[in-house]
Short mmCIF file of C-alpha atoms and ligand atoms in Angstrom, two decimals:
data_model
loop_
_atom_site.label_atom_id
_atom_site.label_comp_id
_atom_site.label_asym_id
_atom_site.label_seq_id
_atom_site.Cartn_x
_atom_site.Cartn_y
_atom_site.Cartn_z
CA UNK A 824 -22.87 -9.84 36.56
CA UNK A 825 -22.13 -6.25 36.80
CA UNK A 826 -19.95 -3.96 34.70
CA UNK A 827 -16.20 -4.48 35.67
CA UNK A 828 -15.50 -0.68 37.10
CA UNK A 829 -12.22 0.98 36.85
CA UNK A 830 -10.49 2.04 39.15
CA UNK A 831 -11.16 5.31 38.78
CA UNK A 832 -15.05 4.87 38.88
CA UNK A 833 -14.13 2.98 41.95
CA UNK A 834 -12.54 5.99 43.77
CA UNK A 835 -15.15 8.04 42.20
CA UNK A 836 -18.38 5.85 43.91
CA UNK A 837 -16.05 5.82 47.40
CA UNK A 838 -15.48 9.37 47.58
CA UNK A 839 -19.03 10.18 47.01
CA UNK A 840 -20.02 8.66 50.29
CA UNK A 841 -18.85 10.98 53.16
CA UNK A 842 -17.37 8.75 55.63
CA UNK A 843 -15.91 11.11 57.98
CA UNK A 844 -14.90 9.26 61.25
CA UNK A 845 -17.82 10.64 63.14
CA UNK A 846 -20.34 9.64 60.58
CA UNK A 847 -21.45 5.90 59.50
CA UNK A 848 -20.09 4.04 56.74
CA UNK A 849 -22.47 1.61 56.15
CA UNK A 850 -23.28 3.42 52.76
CA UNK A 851 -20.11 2.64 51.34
CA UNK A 852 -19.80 -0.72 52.83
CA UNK A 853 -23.17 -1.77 51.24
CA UNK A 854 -22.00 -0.22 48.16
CA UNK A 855 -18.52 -2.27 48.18
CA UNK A 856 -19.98 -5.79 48.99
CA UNK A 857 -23.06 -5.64 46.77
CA UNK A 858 -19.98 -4.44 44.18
CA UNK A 859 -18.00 -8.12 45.45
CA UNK A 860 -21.01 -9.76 45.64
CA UNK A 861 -21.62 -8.66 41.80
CA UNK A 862 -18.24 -10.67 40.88
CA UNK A 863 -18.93 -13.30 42.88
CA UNK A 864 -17.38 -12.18 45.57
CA UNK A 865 -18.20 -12.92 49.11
CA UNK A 866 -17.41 -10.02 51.70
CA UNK A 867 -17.48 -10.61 55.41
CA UNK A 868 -18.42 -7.41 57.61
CA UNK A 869 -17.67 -6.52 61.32
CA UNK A 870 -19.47 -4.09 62.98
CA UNK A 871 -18.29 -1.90 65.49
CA UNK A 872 -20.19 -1.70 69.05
CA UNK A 873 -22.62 1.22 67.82
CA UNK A 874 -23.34 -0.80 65.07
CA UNK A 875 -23.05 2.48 62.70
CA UNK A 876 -19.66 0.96 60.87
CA UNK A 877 -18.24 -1.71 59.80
CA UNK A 878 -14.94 -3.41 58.42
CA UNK A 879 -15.48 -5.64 55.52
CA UNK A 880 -12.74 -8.07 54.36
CA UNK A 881 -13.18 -10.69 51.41
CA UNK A 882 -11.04 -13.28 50.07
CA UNK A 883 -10.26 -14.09 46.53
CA UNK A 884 -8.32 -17.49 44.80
CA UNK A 885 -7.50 -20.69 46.52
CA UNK A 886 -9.30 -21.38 49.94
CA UNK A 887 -5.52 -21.58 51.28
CA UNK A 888 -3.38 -19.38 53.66
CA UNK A 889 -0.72 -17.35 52.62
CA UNK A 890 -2.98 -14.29 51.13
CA UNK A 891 -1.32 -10.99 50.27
CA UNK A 892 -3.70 -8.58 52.05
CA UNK A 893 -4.56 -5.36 50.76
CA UNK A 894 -5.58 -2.98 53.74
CA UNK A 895 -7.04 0.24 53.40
CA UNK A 896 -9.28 2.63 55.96
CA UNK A 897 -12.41 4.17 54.60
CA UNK A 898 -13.01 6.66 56.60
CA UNK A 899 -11.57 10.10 56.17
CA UNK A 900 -10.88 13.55 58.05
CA UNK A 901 -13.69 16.33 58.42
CA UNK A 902 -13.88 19.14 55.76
CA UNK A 903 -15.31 21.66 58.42
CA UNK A 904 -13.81 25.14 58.08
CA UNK A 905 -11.77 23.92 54.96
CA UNK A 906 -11.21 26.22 51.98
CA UNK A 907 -12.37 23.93 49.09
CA UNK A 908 -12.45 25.05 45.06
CA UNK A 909 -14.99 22.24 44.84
CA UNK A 910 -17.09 19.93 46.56
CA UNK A 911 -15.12 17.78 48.42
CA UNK A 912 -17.01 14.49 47.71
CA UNK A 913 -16.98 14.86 43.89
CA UNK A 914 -13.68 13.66 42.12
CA UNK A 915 -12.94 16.71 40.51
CA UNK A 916 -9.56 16.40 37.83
CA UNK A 917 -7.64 19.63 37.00
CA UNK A 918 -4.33 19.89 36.80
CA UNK A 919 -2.98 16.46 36.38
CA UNK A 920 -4.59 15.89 39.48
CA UNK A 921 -7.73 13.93 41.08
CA UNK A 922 -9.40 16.40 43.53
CA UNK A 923 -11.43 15.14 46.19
CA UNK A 924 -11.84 14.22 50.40
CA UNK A 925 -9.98 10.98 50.54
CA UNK A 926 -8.31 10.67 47.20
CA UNK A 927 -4.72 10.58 48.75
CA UNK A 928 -5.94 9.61 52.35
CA UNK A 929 -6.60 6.60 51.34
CA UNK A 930 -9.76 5.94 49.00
CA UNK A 931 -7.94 6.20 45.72
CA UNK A 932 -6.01 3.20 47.26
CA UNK A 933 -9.06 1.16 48.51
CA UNK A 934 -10.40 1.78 44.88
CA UNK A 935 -7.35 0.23 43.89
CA UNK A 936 -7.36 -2.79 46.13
CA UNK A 937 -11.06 -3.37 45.31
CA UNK A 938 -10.44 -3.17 41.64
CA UNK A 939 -7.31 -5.96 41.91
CA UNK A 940 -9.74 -8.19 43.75
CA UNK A 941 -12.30 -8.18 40.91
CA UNK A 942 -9.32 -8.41 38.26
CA UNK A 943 -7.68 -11.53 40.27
CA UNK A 944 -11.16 -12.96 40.38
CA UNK A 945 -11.47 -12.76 37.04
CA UNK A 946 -8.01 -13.80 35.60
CA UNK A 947 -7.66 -16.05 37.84
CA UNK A 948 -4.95 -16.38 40.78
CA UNK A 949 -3.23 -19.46 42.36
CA UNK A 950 -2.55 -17.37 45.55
CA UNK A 951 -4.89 -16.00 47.33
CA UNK A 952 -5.67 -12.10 47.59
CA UNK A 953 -7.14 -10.60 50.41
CA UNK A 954 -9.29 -6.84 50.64
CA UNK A 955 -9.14 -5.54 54.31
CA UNK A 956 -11.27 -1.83 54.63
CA UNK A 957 -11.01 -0.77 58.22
CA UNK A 958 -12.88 2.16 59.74
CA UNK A 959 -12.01 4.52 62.69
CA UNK A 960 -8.31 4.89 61.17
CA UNK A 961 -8.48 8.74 61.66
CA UNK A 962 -9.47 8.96 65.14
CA UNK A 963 -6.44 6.88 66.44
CA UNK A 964 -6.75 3.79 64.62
CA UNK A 965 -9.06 2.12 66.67
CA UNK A 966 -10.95 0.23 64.08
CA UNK A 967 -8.20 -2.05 63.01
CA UNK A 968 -7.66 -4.48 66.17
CA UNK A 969 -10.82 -6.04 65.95
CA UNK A 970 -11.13 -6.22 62.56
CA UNK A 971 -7.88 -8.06 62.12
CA UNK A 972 -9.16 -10.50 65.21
CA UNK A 973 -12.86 -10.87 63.21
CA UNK A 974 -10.59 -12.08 60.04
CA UNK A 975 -8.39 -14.49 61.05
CA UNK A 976 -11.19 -17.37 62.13
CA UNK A 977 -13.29 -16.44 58.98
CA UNK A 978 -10.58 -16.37 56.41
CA UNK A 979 -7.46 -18.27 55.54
CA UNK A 980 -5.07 -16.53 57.66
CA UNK A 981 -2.65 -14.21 54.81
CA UNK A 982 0.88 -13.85 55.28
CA UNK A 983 1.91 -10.38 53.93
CA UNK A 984 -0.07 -6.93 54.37
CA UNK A 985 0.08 -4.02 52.55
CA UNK A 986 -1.33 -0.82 53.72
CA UNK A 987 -1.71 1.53 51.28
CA UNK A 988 -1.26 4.86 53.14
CA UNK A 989 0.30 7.48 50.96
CA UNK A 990 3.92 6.70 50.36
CA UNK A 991 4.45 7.71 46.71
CA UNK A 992 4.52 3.93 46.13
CA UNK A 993 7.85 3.74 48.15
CA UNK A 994 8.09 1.08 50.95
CA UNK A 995 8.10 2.55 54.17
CA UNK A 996 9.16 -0.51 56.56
CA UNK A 997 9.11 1.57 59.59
CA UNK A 998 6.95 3.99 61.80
CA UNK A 999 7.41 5.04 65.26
CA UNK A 1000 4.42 3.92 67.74
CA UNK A 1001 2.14 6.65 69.13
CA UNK A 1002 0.53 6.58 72.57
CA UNK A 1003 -1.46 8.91 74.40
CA UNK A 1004 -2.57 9.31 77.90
CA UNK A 1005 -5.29 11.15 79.79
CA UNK A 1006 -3.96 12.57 82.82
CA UNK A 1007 -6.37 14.22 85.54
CA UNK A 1008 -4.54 15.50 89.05
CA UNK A 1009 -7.38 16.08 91.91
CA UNK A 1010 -5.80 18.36 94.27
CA UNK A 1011 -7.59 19.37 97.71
CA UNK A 1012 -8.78 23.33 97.36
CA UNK A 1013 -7.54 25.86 100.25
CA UNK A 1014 -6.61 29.67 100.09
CA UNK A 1015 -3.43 29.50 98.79
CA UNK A 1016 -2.16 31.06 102.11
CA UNK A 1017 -2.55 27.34 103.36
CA UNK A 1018 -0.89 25.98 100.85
CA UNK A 1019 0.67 23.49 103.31
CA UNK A 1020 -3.08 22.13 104.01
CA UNK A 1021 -4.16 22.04 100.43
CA UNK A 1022 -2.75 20.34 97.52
CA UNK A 1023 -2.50 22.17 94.28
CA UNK A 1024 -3.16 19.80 91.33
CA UNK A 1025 -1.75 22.30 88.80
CA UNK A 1026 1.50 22.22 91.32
CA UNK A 1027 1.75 18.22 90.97
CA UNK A 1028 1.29 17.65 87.14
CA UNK A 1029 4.48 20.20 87.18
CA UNK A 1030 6.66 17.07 88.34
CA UNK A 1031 4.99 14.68 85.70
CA UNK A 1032 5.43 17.25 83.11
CA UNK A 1033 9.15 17.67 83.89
CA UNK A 1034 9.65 14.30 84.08
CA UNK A 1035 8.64 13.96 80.24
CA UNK A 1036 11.22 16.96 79.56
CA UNK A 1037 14.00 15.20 81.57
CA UNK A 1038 13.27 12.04 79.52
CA UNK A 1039 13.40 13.92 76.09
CA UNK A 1040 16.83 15.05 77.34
CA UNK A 1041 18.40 11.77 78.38
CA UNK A 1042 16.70 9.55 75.27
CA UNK A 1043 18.21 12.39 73.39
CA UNK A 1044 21.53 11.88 75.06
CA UNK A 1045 21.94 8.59 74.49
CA UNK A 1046 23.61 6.57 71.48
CA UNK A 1047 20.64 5.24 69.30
CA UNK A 1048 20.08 1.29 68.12
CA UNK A 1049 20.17 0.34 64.60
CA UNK A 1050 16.32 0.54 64.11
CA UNK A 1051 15.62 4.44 66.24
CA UNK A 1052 19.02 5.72 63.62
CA UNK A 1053 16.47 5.27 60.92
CA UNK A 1054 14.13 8.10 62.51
CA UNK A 1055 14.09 12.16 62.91
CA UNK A 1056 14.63 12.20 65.95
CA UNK A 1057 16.12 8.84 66.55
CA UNK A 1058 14.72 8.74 69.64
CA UNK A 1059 11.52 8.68 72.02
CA UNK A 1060 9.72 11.39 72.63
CA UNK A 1061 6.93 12.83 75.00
CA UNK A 1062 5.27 15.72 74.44
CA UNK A 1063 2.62 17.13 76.62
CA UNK A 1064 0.21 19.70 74.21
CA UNK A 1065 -2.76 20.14 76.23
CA UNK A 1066 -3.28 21.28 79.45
CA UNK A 1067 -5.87 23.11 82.18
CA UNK A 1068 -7.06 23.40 85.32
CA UNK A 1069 -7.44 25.63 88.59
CA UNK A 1070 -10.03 28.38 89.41
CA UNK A 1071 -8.22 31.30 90.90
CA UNK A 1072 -4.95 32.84 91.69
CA UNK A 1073 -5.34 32.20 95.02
CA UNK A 1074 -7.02 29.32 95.10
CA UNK A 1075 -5.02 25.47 95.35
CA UNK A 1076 -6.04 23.71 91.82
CA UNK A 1077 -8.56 21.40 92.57
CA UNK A 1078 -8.56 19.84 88.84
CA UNK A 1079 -5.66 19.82 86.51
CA UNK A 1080 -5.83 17.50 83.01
CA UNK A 1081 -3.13 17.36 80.31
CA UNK A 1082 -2.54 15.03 77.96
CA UNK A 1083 0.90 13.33 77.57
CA UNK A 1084 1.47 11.77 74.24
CA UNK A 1085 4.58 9.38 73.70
CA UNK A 1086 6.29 8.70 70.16
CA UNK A 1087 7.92 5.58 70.82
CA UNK A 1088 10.88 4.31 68.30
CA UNK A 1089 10.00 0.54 67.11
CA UNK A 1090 12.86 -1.12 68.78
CA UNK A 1091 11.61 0.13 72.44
CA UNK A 1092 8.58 -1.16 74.01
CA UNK A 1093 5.73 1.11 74.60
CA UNK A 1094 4.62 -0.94 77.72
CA UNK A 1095 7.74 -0.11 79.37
CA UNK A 1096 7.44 3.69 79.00
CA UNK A 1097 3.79 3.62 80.19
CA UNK A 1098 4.84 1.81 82.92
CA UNK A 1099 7.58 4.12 83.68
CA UNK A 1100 5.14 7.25 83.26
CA UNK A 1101 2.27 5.55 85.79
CA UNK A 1102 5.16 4.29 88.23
CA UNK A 1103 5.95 8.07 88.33
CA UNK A 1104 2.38 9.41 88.70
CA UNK A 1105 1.90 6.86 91.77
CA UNK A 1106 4.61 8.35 93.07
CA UNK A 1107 3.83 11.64 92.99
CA UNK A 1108 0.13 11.05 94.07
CA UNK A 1109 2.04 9.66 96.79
CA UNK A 1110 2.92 12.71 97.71
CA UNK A 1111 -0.02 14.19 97.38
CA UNK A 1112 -1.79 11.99 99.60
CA UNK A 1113 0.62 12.77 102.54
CA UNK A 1114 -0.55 16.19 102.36
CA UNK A 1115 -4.52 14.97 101.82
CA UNK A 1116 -5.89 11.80 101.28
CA UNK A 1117 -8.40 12.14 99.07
CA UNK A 1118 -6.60 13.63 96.73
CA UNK A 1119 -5.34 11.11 93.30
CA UNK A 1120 -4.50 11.18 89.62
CA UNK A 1121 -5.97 9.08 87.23
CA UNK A 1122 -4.55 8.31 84.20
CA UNK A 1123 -6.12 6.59 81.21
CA UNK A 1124 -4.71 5.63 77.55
CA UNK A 1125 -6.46 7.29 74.75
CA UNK A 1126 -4.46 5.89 71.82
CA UNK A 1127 -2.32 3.17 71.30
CA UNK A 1128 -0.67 2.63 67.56
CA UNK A 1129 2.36 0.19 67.72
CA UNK A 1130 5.32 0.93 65.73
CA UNK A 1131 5.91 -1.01 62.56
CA UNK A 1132 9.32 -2.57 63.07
CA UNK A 1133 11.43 -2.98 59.80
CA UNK A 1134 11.41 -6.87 59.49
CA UNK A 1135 14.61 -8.79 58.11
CA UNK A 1136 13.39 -10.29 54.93
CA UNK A 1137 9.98 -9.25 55.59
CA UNK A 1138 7.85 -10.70 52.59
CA UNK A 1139 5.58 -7.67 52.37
CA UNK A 1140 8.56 -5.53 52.06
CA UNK A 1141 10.03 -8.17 49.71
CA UNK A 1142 6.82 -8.23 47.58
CA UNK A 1143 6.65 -4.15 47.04
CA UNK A 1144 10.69 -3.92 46.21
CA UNK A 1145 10.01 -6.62 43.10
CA UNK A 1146 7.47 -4.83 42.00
CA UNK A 1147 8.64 -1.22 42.24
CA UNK A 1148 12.09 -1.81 42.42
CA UNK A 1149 12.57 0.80 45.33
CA UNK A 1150 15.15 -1.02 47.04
CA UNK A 1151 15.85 1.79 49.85
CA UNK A 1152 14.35 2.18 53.78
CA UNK A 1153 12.08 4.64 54.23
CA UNK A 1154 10.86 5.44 57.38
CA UNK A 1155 7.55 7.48 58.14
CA UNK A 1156 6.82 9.53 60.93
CA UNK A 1157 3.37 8.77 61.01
CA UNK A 1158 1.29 5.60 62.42
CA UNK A 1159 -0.53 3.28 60.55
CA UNK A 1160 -2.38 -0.04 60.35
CA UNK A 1161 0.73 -1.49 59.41
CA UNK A 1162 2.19 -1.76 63.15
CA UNK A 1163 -1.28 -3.10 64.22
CA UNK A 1164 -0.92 -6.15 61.92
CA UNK A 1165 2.45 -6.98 62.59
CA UNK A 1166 1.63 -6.83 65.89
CA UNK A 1167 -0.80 -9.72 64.70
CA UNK A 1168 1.59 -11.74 63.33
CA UNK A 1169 1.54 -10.67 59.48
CA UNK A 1170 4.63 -9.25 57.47
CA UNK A 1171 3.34 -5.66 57.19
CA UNK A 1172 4.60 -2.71 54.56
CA UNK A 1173 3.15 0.41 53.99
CA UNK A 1174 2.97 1.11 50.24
CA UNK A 1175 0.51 3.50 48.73
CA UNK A 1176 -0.07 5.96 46.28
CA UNK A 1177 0.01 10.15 46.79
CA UNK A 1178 1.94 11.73 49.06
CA UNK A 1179 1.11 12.34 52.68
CA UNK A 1180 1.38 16.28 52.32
CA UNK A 1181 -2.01 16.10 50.64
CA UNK A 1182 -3.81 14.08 53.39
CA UNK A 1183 -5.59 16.21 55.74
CA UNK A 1184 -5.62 19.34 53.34
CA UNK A 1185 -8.38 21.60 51.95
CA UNK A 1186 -8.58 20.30 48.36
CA UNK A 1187 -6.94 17.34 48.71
CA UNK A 1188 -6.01 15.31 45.58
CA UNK A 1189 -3.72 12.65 44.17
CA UNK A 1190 -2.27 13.49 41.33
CA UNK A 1191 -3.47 11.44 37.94
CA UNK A 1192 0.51 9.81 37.53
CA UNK A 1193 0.56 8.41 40.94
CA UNK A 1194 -3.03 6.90 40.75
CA UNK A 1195 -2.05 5.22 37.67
CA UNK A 1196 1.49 4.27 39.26
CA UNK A 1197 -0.90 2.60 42.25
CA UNK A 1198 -3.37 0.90 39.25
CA UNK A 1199 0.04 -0.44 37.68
CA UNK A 1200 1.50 -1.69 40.83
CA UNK A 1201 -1.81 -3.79 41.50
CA UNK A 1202 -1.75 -4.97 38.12
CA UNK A 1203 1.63 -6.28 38.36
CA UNK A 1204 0.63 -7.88 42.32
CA UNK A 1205 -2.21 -9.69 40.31
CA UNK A 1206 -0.05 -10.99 37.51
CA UNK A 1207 2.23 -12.07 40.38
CA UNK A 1208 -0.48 -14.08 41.74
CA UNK A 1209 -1.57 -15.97 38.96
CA UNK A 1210 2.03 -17.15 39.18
CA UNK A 1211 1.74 -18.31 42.73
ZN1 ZN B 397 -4.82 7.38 56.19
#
């Protein structure tokens, strides 16, 4: 049996492996189970279609249900074009702080979760513990979905997740649900003198475009529920922030693309505002088919992160206010896991170390107090567990 690590030479070994999105992270999975395996630990992995990454998940205590899960993503943003005093995939500490791609966002956490699952090995639990490492988090949380559906027949199915996304160890009960759609008009090309022959595709994402603004305005406009009150703005939005198409000045757009994007409060259902957006577009390519039939618009999701509903009583939620005693609602504007394993049936938090406003940066870091104030909260969770 291996050395028992701490945490810190956890985070350390994770960061050293560069898992950005595009890359594989079969490195640091190896690393992590043969870590597990050391402590007598089984992992479980699930590979993604490629083959190039996988999810691992392992199960400590009691072969029962009811696990709190600990879910984390190991993969992290590039560092391309970033400003960095040091190499990014070396913990580097000055300052008070941990310096380093992924120490906030989210492998100081991981570390964390890794290191409780050794310690409730060790000591001992009477309910179980759970270690959930997802991949493909960063590029619209794709990874996940099927590693929550790869868990539940292998496992004992666990009852409360937390996902340790930087939250300065608050609980954040809530997110809004992101969605995004490809949209690509294919207009008919004339001079534009003939504009009554052709069809302009540029012209006919104009309507779709201003039907996102006049939707803006009237979600705006109207009183919000108890749940969209707890967001800025307490309301659905859609937001169109890429677009281009068409050849010449004079020329009918043959191609126009854009992408629409839809931040959709918990309480509403995303369905239902894709549905409205593609009942519009069929209209409109309605039109445009009038004018020349082989003209269309196609229109294809590219993300899809459901909300994370606050939950009355919810036992994650429950679980983080004992041991922090935050007893507030916080709300986050950005999605997570969290809303992809409620969506699965678990009682979902988000509770994490760091603060968001380091994720994403050139020299990221967490600072040294919140680490520790993560470390702490785990060792409490453990203690908790050998309670049952
Ligand atoms: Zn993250």
């Amino acid at each position: 049996m291996t050395d028992r690590l701490s945490p810190k030479a956890i985070m350390d070994k994770l960061i050293s492996f560069p898992t950005v999105s595009r890359d594989s992270n079969l490195p640091l999975v190896d690393w992590v189970e043969s870590y597990l395996n050391s402590h007598g630990i089984e992992a479980h992995r699930h590979y993604d279609e490629s083959g190039e990454k996988a999810a691992l998940f392992a199960h400590v205590g009691p072969w029962i249900e009811g696990a709190v899960i600990l879910s984390g993503h190991t993969d992290v943003v590039p560092v391309d074009g970033q400003p960095w005093d040091s190499d990014p995939f070396t913990v580097t500490e000055r300052d008070g702080k941990y310096f380093g791609r992924g120490t906030c966002d989210m492998k100081g956490f991981d570390a964390i979760a890794i290191w409780a699952l050794v310690e409730a090995q060790h000591r001992g639990v009477t309910r179980p513990l759970q270690l959930a490492l997802s991949y493909d988090e960063e590029i619209g949380c794709t990874g996940a979905p099927p590693m929550i559906r790869a868990m539940q027949p292998v496992l004992p199915k666990g009852s409360a997740v937390i996902v340790g996304e930087p939250s300065m160890m608050k609980a954040v009960t809530g997110h809004k649900g992101g969605y995004g759609y490809a949209t690509h008009v294919q207009g008919f090309e004339v001079h534009s003198s003939l504009i009554h022959t052709g069809v302009s595709a540029i012209m006919f994402a104009a309507p779709l475009i201003e039907w996102a603004n006049r939707s803006n305005e009237a979600n705006r406009d109207k009183a919000p529920d108890e749940i969209a009150a707890m967001f800025e703005p307490s309301w659905t939005t859609l937001h169109v922030g890429v677009i281009e198409g068409g050849t010449a000045q004079n020329i009918t757009a043959k191609d126009c693309r854009f992408s629409m994007d839809m931040r959709v409060v918990p309480s509403e259902s995303a369905d239902d505002w894709g549905d409205a957006y593609k009942a519009r577009v069929r209209e409109v390519e309605t039109q445009m088919q009038a004018i020349h039939p082989e003209t269309r618009i196609d229109v294809t999701q590219t993300f899809n992160v459901p909300g994370l509903k606050p939950e009355k009583d919810g036992e994650a939620e429950a679980i983080v206010r004992q041991i922090t005693g935050d007893n507030e609602s916080h709300v986050v504007s950005y999605g997570t896991e969290a809303g992809q394993f409620q969506e699965a049936g678990y009682s979902a938090v988000v509770c994490g170390p760091g603060s968001i406003a380091q994720a994403h940066q050139p020299n990221e870091y967490i600072s040294v107090a919140q680490f520790q104030a993560g470390v702490d909260f785990a060792d409490q969770l453990v203690a908790r567990l050998q309670e049952g």
